[in-house]
Short mmCIF file of C-alpha atoms and ligand atoms in Angstrom, two decimals:
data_model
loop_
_atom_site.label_atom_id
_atom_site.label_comp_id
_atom_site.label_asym_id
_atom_site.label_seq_id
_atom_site.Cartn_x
_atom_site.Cartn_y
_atom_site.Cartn_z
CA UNK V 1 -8.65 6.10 28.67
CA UNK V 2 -7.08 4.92 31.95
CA UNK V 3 -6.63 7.69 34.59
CA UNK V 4 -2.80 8.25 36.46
CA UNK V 5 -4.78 7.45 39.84
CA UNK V 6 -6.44 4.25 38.60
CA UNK V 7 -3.20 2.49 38.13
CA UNK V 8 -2.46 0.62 41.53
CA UNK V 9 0.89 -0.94 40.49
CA UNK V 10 4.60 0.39 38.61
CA UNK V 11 6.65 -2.17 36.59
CA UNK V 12 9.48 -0.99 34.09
CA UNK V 13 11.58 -3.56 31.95
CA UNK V 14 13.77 -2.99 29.04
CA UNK V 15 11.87 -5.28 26.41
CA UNK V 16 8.35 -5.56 26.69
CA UNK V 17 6.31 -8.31 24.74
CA UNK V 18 2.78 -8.55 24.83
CA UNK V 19 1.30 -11.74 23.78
CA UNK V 20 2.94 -15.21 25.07
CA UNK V 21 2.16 -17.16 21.69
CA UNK V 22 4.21 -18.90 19.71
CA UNK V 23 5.58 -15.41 18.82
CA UNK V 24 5.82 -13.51 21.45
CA UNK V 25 7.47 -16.71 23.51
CA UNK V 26 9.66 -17.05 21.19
CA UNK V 27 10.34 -13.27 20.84
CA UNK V 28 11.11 -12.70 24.88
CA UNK V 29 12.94 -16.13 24.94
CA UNK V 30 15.30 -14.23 22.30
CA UNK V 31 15.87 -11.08 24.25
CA UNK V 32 16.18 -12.66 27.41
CA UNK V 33 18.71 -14.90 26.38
CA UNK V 34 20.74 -11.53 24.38
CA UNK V 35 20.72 -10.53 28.46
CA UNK V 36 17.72 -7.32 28.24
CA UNK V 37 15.29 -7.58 31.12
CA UNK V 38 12.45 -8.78 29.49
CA UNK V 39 9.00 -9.37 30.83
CA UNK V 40 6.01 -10.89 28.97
CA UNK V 41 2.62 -10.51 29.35
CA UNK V 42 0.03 -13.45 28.51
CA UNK V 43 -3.93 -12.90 29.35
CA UNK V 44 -4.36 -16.56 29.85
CA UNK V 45 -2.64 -18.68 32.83
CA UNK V 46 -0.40 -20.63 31.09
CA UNK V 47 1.83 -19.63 27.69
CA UNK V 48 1.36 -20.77 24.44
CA UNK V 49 -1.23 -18.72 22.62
CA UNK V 50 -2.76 -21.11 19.63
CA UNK V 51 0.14 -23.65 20.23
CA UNK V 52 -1.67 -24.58 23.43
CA UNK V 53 -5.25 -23.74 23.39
CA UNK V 54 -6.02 -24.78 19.91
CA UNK V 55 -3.65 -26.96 18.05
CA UNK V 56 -1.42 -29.60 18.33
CA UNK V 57 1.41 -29.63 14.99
CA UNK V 58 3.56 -26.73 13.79
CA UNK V 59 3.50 -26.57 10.09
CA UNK V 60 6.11 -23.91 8.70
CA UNK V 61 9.73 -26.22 9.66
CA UNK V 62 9.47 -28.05 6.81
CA UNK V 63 8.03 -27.24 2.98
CA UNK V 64 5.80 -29.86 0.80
CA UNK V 65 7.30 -31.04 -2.36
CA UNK V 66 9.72 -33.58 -3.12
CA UNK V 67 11.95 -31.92 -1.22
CA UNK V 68 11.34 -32.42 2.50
CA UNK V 69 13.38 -29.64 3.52
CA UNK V 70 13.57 -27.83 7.09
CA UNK V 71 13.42 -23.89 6.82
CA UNK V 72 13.35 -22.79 10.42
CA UNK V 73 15.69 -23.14 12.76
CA UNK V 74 18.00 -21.67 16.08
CA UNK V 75 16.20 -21.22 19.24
CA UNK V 76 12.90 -23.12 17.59
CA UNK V 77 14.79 -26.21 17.48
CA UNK V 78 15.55 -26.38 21.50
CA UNK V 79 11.94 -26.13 21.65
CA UNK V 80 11.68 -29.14 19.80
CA UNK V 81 14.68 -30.93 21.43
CA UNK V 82 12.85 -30.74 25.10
CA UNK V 83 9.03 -31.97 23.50
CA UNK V 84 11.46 -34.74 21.85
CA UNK V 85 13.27 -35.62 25.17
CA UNK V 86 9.98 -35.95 26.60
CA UNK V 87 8.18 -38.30 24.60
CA UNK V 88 6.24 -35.52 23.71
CA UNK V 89 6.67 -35.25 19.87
CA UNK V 90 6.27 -37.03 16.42
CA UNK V 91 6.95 -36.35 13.08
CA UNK V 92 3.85 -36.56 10.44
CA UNK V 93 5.51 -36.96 7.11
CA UNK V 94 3.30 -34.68 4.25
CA UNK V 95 4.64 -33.74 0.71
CA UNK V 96 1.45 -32.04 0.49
CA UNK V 97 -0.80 -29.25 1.93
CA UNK V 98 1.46 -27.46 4.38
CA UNK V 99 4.56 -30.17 4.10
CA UNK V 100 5.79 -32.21 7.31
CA UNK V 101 4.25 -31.42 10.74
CA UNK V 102 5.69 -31.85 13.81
CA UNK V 103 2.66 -33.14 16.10
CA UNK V 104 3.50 -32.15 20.05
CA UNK V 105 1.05 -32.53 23.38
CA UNK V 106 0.32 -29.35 23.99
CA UNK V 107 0.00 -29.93 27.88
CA UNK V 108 3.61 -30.64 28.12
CA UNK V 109 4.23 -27.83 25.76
CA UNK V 110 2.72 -25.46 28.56
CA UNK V 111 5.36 -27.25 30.46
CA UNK V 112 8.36 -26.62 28.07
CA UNK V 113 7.76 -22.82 26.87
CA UNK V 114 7.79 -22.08 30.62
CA UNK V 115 11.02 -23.68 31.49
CA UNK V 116 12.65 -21.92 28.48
CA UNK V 117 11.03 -18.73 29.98
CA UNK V 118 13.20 -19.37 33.20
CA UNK V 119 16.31 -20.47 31.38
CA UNK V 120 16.26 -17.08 29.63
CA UNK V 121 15.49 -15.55 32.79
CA UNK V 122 12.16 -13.78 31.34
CA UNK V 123 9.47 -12.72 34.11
CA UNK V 124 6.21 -13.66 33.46
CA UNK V 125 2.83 -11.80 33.77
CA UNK V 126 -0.19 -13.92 33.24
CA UNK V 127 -3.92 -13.23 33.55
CA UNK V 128 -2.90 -9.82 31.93
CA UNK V 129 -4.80 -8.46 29.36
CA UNK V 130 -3.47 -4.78 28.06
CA UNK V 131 -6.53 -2.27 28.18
CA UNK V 132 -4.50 0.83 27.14
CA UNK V 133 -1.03 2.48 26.02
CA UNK V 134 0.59 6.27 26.89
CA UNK V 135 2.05 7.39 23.73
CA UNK V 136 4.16 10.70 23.61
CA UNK V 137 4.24 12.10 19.56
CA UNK V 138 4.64 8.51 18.03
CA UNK V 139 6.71 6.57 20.82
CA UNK V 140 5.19 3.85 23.38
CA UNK V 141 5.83 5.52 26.53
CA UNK V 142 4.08 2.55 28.93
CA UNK V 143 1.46 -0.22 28.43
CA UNK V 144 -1.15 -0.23 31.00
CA UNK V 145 -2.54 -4.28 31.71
CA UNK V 146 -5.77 -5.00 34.04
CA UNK V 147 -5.74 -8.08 36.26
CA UNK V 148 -7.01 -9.48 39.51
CA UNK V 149 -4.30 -7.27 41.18
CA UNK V 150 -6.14 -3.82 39.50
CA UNK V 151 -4.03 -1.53 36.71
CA UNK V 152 -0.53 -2.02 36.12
CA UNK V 153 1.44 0.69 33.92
CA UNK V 154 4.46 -0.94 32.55
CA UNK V 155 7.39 1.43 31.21
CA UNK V 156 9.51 -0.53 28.56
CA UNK V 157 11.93 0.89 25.94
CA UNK V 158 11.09 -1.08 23.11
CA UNK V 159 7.75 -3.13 22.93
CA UNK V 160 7.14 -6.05 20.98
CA UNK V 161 3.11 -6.91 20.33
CA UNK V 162 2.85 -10.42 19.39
CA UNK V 163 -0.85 -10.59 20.77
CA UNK V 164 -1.76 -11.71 17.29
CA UNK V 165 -4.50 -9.33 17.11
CA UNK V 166 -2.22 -6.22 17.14
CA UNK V 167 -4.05 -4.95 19.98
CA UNK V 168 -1.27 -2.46 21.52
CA UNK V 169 -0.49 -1.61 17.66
CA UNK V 170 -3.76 -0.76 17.14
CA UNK V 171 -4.26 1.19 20.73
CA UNK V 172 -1.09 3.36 20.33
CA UNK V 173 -3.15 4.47 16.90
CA UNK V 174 -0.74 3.11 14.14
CA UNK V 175 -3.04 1.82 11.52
CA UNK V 176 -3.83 -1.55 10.10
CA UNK V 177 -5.03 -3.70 7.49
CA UNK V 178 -7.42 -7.20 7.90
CA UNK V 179 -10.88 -6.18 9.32
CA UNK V 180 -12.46 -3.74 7.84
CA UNK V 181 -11.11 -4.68 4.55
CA UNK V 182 -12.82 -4.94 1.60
CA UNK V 183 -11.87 -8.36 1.51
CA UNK V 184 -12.91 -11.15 4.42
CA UNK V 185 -10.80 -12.39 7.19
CA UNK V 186 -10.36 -16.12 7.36
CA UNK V 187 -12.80 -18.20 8.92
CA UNK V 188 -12.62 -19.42 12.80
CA UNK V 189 -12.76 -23.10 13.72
CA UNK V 190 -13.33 -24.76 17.07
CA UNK V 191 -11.30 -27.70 16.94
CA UNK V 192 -11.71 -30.93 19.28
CA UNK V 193 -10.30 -34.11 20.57
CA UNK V 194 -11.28 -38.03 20.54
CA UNK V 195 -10.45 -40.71 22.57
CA UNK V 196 -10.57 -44.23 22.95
CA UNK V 197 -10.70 -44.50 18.86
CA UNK V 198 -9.34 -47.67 17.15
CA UNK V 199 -6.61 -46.26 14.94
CA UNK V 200 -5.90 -49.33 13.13
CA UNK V 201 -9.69 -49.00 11.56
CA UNK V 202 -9.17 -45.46 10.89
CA UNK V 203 -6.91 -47.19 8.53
CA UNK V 204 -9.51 -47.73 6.70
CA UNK V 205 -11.03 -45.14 4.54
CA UNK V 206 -9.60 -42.28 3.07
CA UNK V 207 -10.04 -38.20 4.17
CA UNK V 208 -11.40 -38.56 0.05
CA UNK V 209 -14.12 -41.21 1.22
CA UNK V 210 -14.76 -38.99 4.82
CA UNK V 211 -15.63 -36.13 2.73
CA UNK V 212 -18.30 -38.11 0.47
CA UNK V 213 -19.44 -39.36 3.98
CA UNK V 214 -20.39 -35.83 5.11
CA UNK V 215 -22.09 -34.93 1.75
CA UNK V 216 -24.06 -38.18 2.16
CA UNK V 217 -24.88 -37.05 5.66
CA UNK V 218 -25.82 -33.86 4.52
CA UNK V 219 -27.67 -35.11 2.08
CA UNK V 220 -29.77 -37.45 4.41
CA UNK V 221 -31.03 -34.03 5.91
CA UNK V 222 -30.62 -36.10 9.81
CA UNK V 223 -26.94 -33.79 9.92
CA UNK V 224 -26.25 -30.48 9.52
CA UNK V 225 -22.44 -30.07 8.45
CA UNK V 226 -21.53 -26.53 7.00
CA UNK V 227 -17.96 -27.85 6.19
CA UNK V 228 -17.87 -30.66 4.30
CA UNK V 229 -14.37 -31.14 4.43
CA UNK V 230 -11.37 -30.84 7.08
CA UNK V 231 -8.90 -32.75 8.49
CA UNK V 232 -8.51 -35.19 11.79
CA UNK V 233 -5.50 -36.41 12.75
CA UNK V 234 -3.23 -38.75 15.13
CA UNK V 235 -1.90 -37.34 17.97
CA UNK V 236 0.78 -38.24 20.59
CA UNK V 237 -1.57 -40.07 22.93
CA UNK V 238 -2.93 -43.42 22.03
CA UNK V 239 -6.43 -43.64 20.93
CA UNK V 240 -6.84 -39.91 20.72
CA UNK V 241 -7.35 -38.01 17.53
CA UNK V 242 -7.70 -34.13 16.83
CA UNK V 243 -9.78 -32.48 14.36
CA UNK V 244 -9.90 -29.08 12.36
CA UNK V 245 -13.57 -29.14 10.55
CA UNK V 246 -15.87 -26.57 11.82
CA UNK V 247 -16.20 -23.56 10.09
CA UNK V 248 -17.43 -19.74 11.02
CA UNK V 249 -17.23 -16.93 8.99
CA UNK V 250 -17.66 -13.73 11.19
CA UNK V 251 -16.29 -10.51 9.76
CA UNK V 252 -14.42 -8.94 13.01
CA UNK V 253 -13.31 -11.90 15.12
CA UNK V 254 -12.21 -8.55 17.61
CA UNK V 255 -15.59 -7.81 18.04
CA UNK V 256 -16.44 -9.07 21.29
CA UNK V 257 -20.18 -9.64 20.00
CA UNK V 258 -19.33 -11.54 16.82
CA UNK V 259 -17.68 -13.68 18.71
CA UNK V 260 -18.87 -14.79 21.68
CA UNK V 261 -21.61 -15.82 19.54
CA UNK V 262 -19.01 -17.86 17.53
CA UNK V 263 -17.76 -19.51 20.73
CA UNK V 264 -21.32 -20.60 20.86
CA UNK V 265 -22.17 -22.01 17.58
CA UNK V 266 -18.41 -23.08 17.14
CA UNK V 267 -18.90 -25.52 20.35
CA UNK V 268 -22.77 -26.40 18.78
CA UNK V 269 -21.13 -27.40 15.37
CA UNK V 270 -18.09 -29.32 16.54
CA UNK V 271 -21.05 -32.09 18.45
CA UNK V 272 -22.29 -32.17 15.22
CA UNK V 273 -19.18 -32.82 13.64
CA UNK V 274 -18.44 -35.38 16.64
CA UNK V 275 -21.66 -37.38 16.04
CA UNK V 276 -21.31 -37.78 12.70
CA UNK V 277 -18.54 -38.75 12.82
CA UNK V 278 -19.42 -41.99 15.70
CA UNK V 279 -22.19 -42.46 13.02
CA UNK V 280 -20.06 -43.16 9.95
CA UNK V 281 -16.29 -43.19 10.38
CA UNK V 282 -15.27 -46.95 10.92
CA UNK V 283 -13.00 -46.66 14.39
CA UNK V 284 -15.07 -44.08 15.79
CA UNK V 285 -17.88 -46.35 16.96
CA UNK V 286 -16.84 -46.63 20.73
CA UNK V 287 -15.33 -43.45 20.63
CA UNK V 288 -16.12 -40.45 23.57
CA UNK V 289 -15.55 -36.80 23.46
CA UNK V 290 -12.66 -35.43 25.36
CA UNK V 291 -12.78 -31.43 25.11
CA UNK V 292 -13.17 -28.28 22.65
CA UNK V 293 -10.40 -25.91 22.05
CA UNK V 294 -9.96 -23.28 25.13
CA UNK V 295 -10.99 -20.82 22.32
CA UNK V 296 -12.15 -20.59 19.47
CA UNK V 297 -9.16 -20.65 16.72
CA UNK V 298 -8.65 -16.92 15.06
CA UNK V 299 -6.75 -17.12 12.20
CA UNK V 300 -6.99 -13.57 10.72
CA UNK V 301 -7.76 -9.81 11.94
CA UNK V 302 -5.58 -7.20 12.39
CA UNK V 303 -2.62 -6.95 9.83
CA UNK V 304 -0.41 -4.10 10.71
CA UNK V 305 0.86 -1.52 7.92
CA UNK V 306 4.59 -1.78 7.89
CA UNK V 307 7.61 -0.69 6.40
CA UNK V 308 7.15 -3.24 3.73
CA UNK V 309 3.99 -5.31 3.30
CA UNK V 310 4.49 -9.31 2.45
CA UNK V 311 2.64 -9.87 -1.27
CA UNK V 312 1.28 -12.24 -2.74
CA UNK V 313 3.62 -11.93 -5.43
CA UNK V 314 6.65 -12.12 -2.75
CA UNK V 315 5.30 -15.58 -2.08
CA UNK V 316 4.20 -17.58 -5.26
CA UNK V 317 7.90 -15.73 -7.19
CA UNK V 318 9.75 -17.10 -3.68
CA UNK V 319 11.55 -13.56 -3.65
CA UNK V 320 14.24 -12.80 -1.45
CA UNK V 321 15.02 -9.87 0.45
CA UNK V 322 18.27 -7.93 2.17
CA UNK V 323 16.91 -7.98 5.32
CA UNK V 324 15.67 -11.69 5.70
CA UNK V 325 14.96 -13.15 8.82
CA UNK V 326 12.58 -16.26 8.01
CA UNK V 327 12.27 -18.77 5.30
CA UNK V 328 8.99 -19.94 4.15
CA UNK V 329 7.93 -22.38 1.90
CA UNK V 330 3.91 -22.83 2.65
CA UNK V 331 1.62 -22.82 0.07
CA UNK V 332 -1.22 -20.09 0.50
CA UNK V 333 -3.86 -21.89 2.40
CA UNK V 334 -7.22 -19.67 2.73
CA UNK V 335 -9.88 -20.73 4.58
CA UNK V 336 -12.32 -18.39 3.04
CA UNK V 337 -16.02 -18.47 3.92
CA UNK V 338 -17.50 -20.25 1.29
CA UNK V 339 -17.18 -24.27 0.79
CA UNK V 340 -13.37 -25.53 0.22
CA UNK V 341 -10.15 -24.48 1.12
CA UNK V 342 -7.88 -22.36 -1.04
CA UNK V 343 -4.47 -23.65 -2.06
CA UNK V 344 -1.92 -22.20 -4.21
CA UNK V 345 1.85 -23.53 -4.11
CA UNK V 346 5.36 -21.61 -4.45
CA UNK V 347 7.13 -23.57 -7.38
CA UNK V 348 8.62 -27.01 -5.95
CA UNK V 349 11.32 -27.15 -3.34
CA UNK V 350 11.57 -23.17 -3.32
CA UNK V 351 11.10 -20.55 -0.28
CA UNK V 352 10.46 -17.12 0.32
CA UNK V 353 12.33 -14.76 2.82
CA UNK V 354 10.38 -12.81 5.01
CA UNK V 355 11.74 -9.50 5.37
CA UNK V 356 12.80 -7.62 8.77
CA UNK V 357 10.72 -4.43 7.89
CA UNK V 358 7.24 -6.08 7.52
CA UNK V 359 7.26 -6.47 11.24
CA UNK V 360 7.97 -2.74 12.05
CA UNK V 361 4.62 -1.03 12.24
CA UNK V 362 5.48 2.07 9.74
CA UNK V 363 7.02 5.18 10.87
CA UNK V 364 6.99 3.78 14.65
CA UNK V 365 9.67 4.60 17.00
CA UNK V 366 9.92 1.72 20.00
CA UNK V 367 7.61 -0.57 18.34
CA UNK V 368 7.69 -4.13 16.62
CA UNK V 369 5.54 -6.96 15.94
CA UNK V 370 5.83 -10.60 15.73
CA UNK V 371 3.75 -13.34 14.64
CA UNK V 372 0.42 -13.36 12.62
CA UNK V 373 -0.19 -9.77 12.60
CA UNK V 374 2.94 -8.67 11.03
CA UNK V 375 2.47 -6.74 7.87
CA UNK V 376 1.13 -9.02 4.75
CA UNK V 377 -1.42 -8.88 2.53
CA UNK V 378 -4.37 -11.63 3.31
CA UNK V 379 -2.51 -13.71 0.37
CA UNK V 380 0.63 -13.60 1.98
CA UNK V 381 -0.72 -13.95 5.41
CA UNK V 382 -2.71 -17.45 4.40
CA UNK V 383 0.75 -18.52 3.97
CA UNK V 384 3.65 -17.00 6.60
CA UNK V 385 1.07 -17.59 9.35
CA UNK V 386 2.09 -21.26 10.18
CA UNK V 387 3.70 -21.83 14.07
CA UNK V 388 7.52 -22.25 12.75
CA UNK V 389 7.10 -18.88 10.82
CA UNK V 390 5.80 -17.49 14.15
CA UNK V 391 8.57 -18.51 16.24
CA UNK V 392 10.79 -17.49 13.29
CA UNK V 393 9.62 -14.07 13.64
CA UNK V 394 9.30 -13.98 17.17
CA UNK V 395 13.49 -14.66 17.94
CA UNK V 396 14.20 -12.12 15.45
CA UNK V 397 11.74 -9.54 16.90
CA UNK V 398 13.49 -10.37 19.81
CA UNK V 399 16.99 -10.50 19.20
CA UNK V 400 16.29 -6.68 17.14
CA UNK V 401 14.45 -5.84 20.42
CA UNK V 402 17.42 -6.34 21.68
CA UNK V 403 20.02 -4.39 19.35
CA UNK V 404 17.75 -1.60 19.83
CA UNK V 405 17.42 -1.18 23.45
CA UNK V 406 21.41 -1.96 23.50
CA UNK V 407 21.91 1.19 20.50
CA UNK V 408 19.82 3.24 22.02
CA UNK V 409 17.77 3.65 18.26
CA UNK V 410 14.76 2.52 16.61
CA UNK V 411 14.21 -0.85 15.69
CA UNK V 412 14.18 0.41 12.20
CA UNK V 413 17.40 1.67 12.73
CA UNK V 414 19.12 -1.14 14.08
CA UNK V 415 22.19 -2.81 12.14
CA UNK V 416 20.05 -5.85 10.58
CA UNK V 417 23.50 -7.52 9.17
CA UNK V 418 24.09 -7.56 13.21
CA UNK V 419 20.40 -8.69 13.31
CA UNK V 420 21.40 -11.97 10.95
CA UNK V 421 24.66 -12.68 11.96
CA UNK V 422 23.02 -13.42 15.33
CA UNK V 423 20.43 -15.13 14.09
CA UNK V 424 22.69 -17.62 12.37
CA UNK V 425 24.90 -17.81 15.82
CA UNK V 426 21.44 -19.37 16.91
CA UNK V 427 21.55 -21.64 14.05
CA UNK V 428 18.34 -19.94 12.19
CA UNK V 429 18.09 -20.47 8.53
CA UNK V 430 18.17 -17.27 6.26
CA UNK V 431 18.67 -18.90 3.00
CA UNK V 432 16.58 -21.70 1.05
C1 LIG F 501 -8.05 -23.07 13.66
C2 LIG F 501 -6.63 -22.82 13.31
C3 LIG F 501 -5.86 -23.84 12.81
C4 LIG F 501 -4.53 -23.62 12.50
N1 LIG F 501 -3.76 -24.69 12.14
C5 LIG F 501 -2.41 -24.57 12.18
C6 LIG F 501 -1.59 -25.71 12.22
O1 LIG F 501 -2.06 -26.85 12.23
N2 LIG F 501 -0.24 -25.52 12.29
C7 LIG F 501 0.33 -24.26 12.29
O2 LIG F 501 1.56 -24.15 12.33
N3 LIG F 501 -0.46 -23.16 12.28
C8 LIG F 501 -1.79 -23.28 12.27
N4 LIG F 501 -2.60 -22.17 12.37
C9 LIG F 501 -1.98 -20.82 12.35
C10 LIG F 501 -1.19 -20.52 13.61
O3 LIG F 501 -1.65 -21.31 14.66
C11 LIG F 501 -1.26 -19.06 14.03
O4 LIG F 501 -1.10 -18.20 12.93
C12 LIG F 501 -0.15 -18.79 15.06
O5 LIG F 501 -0.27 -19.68 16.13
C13 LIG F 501 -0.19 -17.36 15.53
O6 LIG F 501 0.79 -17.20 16.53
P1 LIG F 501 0.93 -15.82 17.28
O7 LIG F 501 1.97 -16.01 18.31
O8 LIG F 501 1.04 -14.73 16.30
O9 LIG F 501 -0.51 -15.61 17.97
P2 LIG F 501 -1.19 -16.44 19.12
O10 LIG F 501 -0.70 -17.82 19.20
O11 LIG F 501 -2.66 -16.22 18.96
O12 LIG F 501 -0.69 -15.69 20.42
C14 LIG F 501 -1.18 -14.45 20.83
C15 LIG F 501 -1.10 -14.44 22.35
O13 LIG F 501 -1.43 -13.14 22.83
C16 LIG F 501 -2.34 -13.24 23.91
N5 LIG F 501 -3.11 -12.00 23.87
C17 LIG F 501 -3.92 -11.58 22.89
N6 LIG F 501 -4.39 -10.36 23.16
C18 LIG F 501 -3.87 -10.00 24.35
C19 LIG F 501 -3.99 -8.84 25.14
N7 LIG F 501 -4.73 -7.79 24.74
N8 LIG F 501 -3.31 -8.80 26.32
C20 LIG F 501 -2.56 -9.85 26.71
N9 LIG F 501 -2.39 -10.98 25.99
C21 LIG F 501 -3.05 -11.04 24.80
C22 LIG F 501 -3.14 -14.48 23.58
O14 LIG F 501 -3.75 -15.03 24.73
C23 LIG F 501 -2.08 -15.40 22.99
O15 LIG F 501 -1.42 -16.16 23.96
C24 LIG F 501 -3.96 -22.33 12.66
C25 LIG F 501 -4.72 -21.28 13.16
C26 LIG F 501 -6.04 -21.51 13.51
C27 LIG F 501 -6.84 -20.41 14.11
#
């Protein structure tokens, strides 16, 4: 608990969002450009959340299949325009695994989520990180941040936590589902970059003939690779390639124990991963080792408990709901903590809708969520977790951020026909 006289600075806004990730971005991009005074709050120095410190393609805007169809849309897409006006961009054409990605450089991304901050007039709050929350009954009256500047209570009508971890969700005392669950949270992965490969003999051998590579490296007992499968990948710069093969299974990535020792061994096995890599993958002989991932990549803890929960069932039947905001057609990808990666596929060419009320934490009052701690099951969540879902969510948190603060009501009570006609102003996609 923060004391009244420890708090050294006042801000008030209308629409708060925590978190400046592909959600939360997106989310106070929305309700800055629907005219609310919005400010967001990032702990890091520059905006992006995964999009920037970990990755570099957004899976989600289009499905795998025959049927190479594009499912998110509206404010996403200016996103895309500016990496595509800057060079900054390609397309990686996939019928499989999680369909078509759209491969950016995430430095210039830094760049562009930024500028659309300023063109929605959104202030900006970075090196924040929220340590507490003043409730009154079940409403959000302020969220209190810590940063080189001291405490800073900030009043806000309606809040929006997109700090994937559901950290001011789970501070105000609404309750959740993901750790502490009977069943484990996804693994973490470090993930690095390569340069100065020859791509032309990466043309070589297949991601088939890598895996074999790493079993025969295992097997040699001179390499110690816990994953022996994963991806790497082109990326927008010549000669440089990005990976996603190490593996950790801790089981509360919010524990700040668990995983700083993850950090550790996460760095530890992507040099493994690195050198043999040098050692056996034809292009990689003169290669060098540019950096790790700022962090290491969380892909599951906190799922909040909302007023509906995401199933399993919702996904592989591609149901559709009243109060749709996002399409989704990605195939449930787990990355459990045993060997392999779980895949299971919605029938071809089909989507699922995910509905408005699994990102209102349940009986809340001036509370809503965006992004990968929205309400799902950890089925569900393997699959609506992808970037373009993220965003998806995030301008529709936003824009119903929005209708609420302009009602004066509860997010839940907000008109959500109002909710999608905007949404398709924007030129999102509600139907598959
Ligand atoms: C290893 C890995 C590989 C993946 N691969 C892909 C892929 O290739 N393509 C794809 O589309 N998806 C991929 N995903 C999934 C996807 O990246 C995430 O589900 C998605 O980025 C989550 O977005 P978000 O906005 O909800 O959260 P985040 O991007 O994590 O954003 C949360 C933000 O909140 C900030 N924050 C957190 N806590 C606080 C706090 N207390 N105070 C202030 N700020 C806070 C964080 O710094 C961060 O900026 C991957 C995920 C991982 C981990």
């Amino acid at each position: 608990m923060i004391y009244e006289k420890q708090i050294n600075q006042r801000m008030k806004t209308e629409v708060l969002v925590i978190g400046g990730g592909s959600a939360g971005s997106m989310a106070a991009i929305a309700s800055g450009k629907e005219g609310r005074k919005t400010l967001l709050v990032e702990r890091y120095g520059f905006l992006g959340g995964t999009s920037t410190t970990i990755l570099d393609t957004f899976y989600g805007f289009y499905i795998p299949g025959t049927q190479n169809k594009k499912v998110v849309g509206g404010i996403p897409d200016i996103l895309l325009e500016k990496l595509n006006q800057r060079n900054a961009m390609l397309l990686r054409p996939n019928t499989y695994g999680a369909g078509t990605g759209v491969t950016y450089d995430p430095e210039i991304l830094k760049v562009v989520w930024e500028e659309m901050m300023s063109e929605a007039n959104v202030d900006v709050l970075l090196h924040s990180f929220v340590a507490d929350v003043i409730t009154e009954d079940k409403k959000i009256k302020g969220v209190i941040v810590v940063n080189k500047s001291g405490f800073t209570l900030i009043e806000a009508d309606v809040i929006i936590d997109a700090s994937g971890d559901a950290d001011v969700t789970a501070l105000a005392g609404y309750p959740f589902d993901g750790i502490g669950s009977h069943i484990p949270v996804q693994s973490l992965t470090t993930t690095f970059r390569i340069g100065n490969v020859d791509e032309q003999r990466t043309k070589l051998f297949t991601k088939n003939q890598m895996w074999d590579w790493m079993k025969q490296a295992n097997q040699s007992g001179k390499y110690h690779l816990p994953r022996e499968e994963g991806s790497v990948h082109i990326t927008t710069l010549p000669g440089v390639m990005a990976t996603n093969m190490v593996r950790l299974a801790i089981p509360d990535p919010t524990n700040i124990i668990e995983l700083s020792k993850a950090e550790i061994l996460g760095r530890r096995q992507a040099l493994e991963y690195f050198r043999f890599m040098k050692d056996y993958l034809p292009g990689y002989e003169n290669s060098v080792f540019l950096n790790f991932s700022t962090q290491i990549g969380v892909r599951e803890t906190r799922r909040i408990i909302g007023e509906y929960t995401l199933t399993k069932e919702d996904v592989l039947e591609a149901r559709q709901f009243e109060d749709a905001i996002v399409l989704c057609g990605a195939p449930i990808e787990d990355h459990h903590n045993q060997a392999g990666t779980k895949w299971e596929y919605l029938p071809d060419g089909k989507t699922y809708q995910v509905p408005y009320r699994s990102l209102i934490p349940k009986d809340s009052v001036n509370l809503l969520v965006a992004g990968r701690c929205l309400s799902a099951t950890h089925d569900a969540h393997a699959s609506v977790r992808s970037m373009g879902q993220c965003m998806g969510m995030g301008q529709a948190a936003g824009i119903a951020a929005s209708l609420a603060v302009e009602n004066n009501c509860r997010p839940m009570d907000i008109n959500v026909k109002t909710l999608q006609q905007k949404l398709r102003n924007y030129g999102a996609i509600l139907e598959g």
